[in-house]
Tab-separated table of C-alpha atoms and ligand atoms in Angstrom:
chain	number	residue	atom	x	y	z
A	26	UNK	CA	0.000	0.000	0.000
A	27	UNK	CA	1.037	3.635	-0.571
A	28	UNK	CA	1.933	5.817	2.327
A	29	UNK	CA	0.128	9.133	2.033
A	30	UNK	CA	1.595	11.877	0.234
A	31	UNK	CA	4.176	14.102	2.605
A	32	UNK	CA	2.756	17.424	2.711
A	33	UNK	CA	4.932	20.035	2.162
A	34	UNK	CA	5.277	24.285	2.325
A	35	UNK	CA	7.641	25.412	-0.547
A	36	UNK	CA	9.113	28.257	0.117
A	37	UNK	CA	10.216	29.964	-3.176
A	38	UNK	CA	11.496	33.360	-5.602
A	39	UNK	CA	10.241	32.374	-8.881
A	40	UNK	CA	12.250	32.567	-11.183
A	41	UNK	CA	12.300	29.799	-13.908
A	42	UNK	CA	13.516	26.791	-12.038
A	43	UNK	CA	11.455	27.615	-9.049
A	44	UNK	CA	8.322	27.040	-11.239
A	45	UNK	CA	9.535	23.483	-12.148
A	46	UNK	CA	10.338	22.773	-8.051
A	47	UNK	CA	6.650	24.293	-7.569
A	48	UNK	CA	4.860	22.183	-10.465
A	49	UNK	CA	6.877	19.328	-8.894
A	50	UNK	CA	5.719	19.811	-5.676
A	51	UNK	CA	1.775	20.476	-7.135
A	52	UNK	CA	1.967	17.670	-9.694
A	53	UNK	CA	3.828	14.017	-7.910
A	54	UNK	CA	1.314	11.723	-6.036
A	55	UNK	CA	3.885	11.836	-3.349
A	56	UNK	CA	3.721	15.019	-2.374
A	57	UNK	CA	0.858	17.105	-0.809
A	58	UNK	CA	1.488	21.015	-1.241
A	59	UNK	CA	-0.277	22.769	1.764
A	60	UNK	CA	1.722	26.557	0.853
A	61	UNK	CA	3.715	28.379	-0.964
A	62	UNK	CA	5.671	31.234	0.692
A	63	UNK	CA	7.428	33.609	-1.524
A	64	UNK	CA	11.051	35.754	-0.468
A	65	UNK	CA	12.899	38.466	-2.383
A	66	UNK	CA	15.498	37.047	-4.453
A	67	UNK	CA	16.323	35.680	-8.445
A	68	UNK	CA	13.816	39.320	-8.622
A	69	UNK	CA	12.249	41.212	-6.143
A	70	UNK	CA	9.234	40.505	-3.919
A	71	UNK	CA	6.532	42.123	-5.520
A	72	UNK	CA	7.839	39.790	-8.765
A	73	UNK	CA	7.610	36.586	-7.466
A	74	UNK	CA	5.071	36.935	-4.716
A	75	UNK	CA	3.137	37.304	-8.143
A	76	UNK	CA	4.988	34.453	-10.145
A	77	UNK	CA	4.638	31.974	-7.628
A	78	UNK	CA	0.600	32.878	-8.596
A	79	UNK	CA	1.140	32.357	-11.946
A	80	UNK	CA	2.627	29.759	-11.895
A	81	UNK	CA	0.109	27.467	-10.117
A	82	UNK	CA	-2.976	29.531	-11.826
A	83	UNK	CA	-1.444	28.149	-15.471
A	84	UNK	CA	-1.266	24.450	-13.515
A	85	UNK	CA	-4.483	24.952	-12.574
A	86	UNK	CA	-3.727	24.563	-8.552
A	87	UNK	CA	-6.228	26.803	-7.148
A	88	UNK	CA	-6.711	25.301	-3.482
A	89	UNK	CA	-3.037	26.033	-2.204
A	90	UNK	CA	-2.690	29.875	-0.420
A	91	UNK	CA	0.388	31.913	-1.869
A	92	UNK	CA	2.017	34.382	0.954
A	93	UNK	CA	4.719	36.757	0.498
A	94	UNK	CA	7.747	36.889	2.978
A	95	UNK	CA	10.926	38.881	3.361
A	96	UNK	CA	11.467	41.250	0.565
A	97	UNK	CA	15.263	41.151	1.265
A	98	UNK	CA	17.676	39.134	3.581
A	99	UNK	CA	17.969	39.252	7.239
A	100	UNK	CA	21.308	41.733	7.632
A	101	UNK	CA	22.489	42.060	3.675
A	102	UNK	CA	20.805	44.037	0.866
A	103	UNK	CA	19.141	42.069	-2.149
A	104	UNK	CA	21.061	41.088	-4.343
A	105	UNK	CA	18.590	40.265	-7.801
A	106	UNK	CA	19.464	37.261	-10.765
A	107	UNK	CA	17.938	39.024	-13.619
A	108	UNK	CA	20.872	38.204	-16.094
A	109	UNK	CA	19.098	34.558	-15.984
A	110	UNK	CA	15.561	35.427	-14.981
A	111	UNK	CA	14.687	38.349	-16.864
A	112	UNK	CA	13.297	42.041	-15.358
A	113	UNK	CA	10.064	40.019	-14.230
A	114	UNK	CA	12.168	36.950	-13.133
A	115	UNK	CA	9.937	35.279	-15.373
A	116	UNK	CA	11.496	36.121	-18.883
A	117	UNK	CA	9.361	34.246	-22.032
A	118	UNK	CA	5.899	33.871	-22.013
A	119	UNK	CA	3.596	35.869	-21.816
A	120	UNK	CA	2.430	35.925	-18.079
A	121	UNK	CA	-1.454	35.933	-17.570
A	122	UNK	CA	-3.379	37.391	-14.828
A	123	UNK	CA	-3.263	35.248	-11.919
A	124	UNK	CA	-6.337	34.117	-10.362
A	125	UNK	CA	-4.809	32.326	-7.263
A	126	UNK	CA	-5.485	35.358	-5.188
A	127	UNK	CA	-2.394	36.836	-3.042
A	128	UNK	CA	-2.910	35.084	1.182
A	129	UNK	CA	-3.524	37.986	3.233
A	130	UNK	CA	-0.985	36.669	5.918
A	131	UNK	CA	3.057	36.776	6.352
A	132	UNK	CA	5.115	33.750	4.725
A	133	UNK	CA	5.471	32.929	8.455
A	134	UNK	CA	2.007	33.489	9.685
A	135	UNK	CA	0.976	30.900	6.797
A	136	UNK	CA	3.889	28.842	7.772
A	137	UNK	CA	2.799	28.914	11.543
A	138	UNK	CA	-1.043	28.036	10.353
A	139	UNK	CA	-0.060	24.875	8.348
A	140	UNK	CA	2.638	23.654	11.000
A	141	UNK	CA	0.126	23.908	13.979
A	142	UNK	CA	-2.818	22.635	11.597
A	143	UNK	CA	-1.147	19.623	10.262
A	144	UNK	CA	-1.288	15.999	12.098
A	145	UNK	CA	1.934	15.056	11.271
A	146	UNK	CA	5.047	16.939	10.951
A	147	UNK	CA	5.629	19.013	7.116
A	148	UNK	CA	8.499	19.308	5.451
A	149	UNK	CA	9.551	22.780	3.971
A	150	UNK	CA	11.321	23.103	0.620
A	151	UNK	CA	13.368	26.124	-0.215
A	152	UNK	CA	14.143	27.270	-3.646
A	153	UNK	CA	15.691	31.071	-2.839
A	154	UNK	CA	17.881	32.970	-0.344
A	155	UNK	CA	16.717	31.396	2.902
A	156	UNK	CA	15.200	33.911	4.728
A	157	UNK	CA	11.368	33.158	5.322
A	158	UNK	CA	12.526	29.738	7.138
A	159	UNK	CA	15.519	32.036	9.522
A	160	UNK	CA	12.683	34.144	10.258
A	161	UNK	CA	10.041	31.185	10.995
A	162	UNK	CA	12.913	29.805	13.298
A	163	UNK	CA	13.817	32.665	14.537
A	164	UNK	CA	10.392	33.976	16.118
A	165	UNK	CA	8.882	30.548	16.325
A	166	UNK	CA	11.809	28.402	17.677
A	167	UNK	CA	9.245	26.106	19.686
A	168	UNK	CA	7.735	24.552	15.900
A	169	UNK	CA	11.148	22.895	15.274
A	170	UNK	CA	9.640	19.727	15.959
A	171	UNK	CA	6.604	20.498	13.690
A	172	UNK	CA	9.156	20.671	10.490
A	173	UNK	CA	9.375	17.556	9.348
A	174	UNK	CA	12.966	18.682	7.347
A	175	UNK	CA	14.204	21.535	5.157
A	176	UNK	CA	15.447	20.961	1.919
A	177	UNK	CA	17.205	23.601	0.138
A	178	UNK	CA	18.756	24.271	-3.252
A	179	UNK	CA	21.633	26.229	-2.260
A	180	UNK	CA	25.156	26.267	-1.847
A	181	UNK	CA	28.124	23.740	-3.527
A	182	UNK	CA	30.179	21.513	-1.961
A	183	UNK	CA	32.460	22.808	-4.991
A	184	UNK	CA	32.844	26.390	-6.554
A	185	UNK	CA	29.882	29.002	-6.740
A	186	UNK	CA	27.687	30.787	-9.763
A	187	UNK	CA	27.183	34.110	-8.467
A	188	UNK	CA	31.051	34.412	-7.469
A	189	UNK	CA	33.389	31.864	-7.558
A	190	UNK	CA	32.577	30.415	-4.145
A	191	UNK	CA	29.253	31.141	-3.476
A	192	UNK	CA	26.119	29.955	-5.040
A	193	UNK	CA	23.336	32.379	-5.725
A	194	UNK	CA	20.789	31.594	-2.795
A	195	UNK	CA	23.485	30.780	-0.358
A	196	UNK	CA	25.422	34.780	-1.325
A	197	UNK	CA	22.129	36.554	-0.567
A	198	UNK	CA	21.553	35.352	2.753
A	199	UNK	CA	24.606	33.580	4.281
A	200	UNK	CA	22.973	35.017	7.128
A	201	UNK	CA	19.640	32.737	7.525
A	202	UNK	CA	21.357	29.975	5.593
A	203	UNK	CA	23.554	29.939	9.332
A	204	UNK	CA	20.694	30.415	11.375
A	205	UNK	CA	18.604	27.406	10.069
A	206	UNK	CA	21.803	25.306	10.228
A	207	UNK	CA	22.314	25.603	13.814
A	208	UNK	CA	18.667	25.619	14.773
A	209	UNK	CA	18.361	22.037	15.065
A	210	UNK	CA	15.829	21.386	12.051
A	211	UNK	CA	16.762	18.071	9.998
A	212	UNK	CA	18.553	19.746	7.061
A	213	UNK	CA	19.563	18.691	3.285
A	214	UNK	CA	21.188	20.887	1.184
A	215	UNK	CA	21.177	20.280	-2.167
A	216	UNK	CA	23.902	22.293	-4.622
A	217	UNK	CA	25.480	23.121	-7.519
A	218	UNK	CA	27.280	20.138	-7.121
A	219	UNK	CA	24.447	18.281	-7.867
A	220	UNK	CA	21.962	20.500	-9.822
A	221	UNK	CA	24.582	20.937	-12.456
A	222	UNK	CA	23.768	17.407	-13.871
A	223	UNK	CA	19.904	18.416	-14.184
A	224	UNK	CA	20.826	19.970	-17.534
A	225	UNK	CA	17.767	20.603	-20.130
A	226	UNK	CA	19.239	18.896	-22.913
A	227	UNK	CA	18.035	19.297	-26.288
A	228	UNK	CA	15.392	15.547	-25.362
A	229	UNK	CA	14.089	17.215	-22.082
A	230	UNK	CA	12.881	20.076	-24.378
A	231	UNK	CA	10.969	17.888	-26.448
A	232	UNK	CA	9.609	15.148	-23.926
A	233	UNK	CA	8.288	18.792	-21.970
A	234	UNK	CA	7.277	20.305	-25.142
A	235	UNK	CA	5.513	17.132	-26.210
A	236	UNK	CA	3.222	17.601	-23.061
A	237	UNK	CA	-0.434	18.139	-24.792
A	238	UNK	CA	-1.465	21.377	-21.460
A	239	UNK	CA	-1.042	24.396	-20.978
A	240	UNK	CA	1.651	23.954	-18.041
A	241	UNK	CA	3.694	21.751	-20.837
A	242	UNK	CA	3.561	24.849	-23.669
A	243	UNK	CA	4.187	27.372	-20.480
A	244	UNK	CA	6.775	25.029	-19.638
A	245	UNK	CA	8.363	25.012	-22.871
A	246	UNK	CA	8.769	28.916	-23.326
A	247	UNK	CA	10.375	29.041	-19.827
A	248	UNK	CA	12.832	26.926	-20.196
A	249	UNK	CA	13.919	28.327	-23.885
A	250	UNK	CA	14.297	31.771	-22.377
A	251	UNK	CA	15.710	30.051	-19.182
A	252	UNK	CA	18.863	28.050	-21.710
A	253	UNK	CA	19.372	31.198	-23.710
A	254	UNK	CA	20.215	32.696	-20.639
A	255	UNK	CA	22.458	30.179	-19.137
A	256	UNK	CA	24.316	29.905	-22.215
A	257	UNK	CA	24.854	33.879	-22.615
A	258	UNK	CA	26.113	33.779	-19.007
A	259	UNK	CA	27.483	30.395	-18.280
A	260	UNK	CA	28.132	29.336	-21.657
A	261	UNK	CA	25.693	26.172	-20.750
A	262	UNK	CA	22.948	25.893	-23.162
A	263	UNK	CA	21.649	23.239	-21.871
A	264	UNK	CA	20.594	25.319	-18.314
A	265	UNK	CA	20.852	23.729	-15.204
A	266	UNK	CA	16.944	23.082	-13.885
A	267	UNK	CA	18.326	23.728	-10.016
A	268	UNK	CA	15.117	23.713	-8.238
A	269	UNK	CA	12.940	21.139	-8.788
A	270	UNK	CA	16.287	18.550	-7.568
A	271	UNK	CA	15.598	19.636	-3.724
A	272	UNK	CA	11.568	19.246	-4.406
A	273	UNK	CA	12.994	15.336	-5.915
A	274	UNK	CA	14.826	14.485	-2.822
A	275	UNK	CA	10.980	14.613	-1.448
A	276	UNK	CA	9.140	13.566	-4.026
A	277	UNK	CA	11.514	10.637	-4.977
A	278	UNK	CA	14.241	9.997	-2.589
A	279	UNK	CA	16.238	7.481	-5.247
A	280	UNK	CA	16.881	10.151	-7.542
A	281	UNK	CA	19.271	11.695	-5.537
A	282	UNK	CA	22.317	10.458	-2.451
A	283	UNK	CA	23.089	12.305	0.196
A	284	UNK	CA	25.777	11.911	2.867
A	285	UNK	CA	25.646	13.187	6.254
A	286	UNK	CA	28.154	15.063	7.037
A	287	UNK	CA	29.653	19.149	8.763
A	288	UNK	CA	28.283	22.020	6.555
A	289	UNK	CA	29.005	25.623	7.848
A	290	UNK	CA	29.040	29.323	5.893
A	291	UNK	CA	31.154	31.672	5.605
A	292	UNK	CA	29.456	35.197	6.991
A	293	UNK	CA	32.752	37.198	7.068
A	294	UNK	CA	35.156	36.309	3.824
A	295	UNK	CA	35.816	39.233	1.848
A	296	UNK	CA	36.040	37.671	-1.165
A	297	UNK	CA	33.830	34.337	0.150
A	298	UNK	CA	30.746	35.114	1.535
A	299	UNK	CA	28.111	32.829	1.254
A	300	UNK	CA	30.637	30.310	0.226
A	301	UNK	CA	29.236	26.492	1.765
A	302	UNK	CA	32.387	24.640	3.496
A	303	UNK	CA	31.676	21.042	3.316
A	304	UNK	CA	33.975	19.084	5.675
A	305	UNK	CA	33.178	15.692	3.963
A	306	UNK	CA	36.785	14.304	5.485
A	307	UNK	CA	35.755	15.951	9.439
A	308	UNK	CA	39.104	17.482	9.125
A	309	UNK	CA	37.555	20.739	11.644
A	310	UNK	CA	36.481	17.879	14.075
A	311	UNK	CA	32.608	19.015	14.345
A	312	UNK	CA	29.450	17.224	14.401
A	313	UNK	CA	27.746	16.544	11.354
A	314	UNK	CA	25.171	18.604	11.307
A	315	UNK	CA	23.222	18.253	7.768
A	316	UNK	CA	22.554	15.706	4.852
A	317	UNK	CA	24.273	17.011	1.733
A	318	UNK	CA	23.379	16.015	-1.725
A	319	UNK	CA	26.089	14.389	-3.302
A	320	UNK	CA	25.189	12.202	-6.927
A	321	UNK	CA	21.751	13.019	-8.859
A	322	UNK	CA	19.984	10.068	-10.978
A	323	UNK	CA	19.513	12.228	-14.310
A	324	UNK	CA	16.754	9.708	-15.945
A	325	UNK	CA	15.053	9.293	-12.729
A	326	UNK	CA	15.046	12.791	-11.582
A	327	UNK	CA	13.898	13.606	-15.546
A	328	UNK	CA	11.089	10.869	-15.133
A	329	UNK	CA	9.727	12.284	-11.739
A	330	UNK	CA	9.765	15.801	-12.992
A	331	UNK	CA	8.100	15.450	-16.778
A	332	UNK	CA	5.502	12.571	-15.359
A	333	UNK	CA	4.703	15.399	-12.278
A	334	UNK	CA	4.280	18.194	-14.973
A	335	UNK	CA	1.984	15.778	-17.338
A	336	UNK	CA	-0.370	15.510	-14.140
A	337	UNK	CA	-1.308	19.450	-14.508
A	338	UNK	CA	-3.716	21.222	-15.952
B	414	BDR	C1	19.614	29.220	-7.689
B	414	BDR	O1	19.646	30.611	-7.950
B	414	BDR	C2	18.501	31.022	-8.639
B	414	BDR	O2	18.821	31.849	-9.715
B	414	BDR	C3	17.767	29.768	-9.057
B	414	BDR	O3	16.368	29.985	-9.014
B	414	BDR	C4	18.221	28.746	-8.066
B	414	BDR	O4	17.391	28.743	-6.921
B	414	BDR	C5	20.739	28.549	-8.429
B	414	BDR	O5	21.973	29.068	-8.007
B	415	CA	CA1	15.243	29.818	-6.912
C-alpha cells in the first residue's frame, strides 16, 4: 500500500527553475502542497510573490494559499538574478493574470497556520535565499519539531555561480542559511554540485514540449528563455533546472544520495561570503550537522519531474 503523500510548504522566488520545483511539488502523487511562501530574491518581492501565482494559476492549482515573505535578507541588501531570470524573473511567455489570489498573511504566519494545523510533521522546501525559514525559526523556535525537514537548493560543496565560491541563494543570505543550520531542524542541502547534472538537454525540451497542457507549452517557453540565458552567461545551453532537484529528494528519494556530514558558511570572507564549506573528510572535528546532496539520478530525476508536470492542468 502507498503511504500518504508528505505534505509540504515550498518556500520559493520564482524565477524559472522555481516554477519546475513548484509544479513538482503540485503535480507528484507523493507530495501534498499545503503553501507556498514567496522571499525576495532571483527578482524582487513584488515579482515573485506574483509568479509563484502564476505559476500554479497556469497548472491549474487553485486550493493552495500563496504568501509573500521577506522582501530582502535578514542583515544584507538584495542582491537580484535578472541576467538569468529576466526584469520580471519570469522572462518568455507571456504571463497571464493570476487568479490564485495573493494570502492575506506573512510567509510565516501561513507557515505557523499549516505547522500547527497539520497531524503530522511538514516538510519545507526552499528554492531562494533562505530567509522566510531564519525568520520562521527565529520567532517561532518552539515549531522545530513540527518541520518535518528543510530541503534547500543552495550552496556547492564545490565552486559558486554568483562568485566563484558562493552559489546564488546561499550569497544573498549567508545570514539565515547559518541560522537554520544551527537551529536544530533536519537539514539537506542540495547544490550546484548536484543541480549541475539536471541539464535541459536538447530531449528534455521535447519530452516537456511534447506535453499536450497548458503547463507543458508554459513550460516550454520558460525553459527556452531560461537556456538562452544560461548559455549567454554560463556558456551552458543546456541550463541547469536547479530547483525542482531539492523538491525530488521529497518527491523521490532514489533520484538523488546524500551523505551526512559538517556544513558551515562563511558570513565574514571578503572575497567568500556565502561560500558552503563542506567538511566531507571531518578534518575541523565538528558534528555533522546536515545531509548534503552528493550524486543526482539524471533519468530518474527527468522521469519524476516530466511525469509530475503531465499531471497538470
Ligand atoms: C539558484 O539561484 C537562482 O537563480 C535559481 O532559481 C536557483 O534557486 C541557483 O543558483
Ligand atoms: Ca530559486
Amino acid at each position: 500500500m502507498n503511504a500518504s503523500p508528505t505534505p509540504v510548504i515550498v518556500d520559493c522566488d520564482p524565477g524559472h527553475d522555481d516554477v519546475f520545483g513548484l509544479w513538482l511539488a503540485a503535480g507528484h502523487p507523493s507530495l501534498d502542497l499545503r503553501a507556498v511562501t514567496t522571499v525576495g530574491g532571483n527578482v524582487p518581492l513584488e515579482f515573485t510573490r506574483h509568479n509563484a501565482r502564476v505559476a500554479l494559476t497556469v497548472a491549474g492549482v487553485h486550493d493552495v494559499p500563496v504568501a509573500a515573505g521577506a522582501s530582502g535578507p535578514l542583515v544584507r541588501p538584495l542582491q537580484t538574478a535578472e541576467w538569468i531570470h529576466g526584469a520580471n524573473g519570469l522572462g518568455g511567455p507571456d504571463l497571464p493574470e493570476p487568479t490564485v489570489p495573493l494570502d492575506p498573511r506573512t510567509a510565516t504566519e501561513l507557515m505557523v497556520d499549516v505547522l500547527a494545523e497539520a497531524s503530522e510533521p511538514v516538510a519545507i522546501v526552499a528554492t531562494g535565499p533562505i530567509t522566510n525559514v531564519a525568520v520562521l525559526l527565529r520567532d517561532r523556535p518552539d515549531l522545530v519539531g513540527r518541520i518535518r525537514e528543510v530541503v534547500w537548493m543552495g550552496g556547492s560543496t564545490e565552486r559558486g555561480n554568483a562568485t566563484p565560491y558562493a552559489e546564488f541563494n546561499a550569497l544573498v543570505d549567508p545570514e539565515a542559511l547559518d541560522l537554520v543550520v544551527r537551529s536544530g531542524v533536519p537539514f539537506t542541502m542540495v547544490g550546484l554540485n548536484v543541480t549541475h547534472s539536471a541539464l535541459v538537454t536538447p530531449a528534455v525540451r521535447e519530452r516537456v514540449a511534447a506535453i499536450p497542457t497548458r503547463t507543458g507549452a508554459f513550460g516550454d517557453e520558460l525553459l527556452d528563455f531560461f537556456c538562452r540565458t544560461n548559455d549567454e552567461v554560463f556558456g551552458m545551453p543546456d541550463g541547469p533546472l536547479h530547483d525542482p532537484v531539492a523538491v525530488a529528494v521529497l518527491a523521490d528519494p532514489a533520484c538523488v544520495r546524500t551523505v551526512r556530514t559538517r556544513l558551515d558558511v562563511e558570513l565574514a570572507g571578503t572575497e567568500t561570503a556565502g561560500a558552503t564549506s563542506v567538511d566531507f573528510d571531518g578534518m575541523l572535528g565538528r558534528e555533522p550537522n546536515a545531509s548534503v546532496a552528493v550524486a543526482l539520478d539524471v533519468p530518474r530525476f527527468w522521469d519524476t519531474m516530466i511525469g509530475a508536470l503531465a499531471r497538470l492542468a
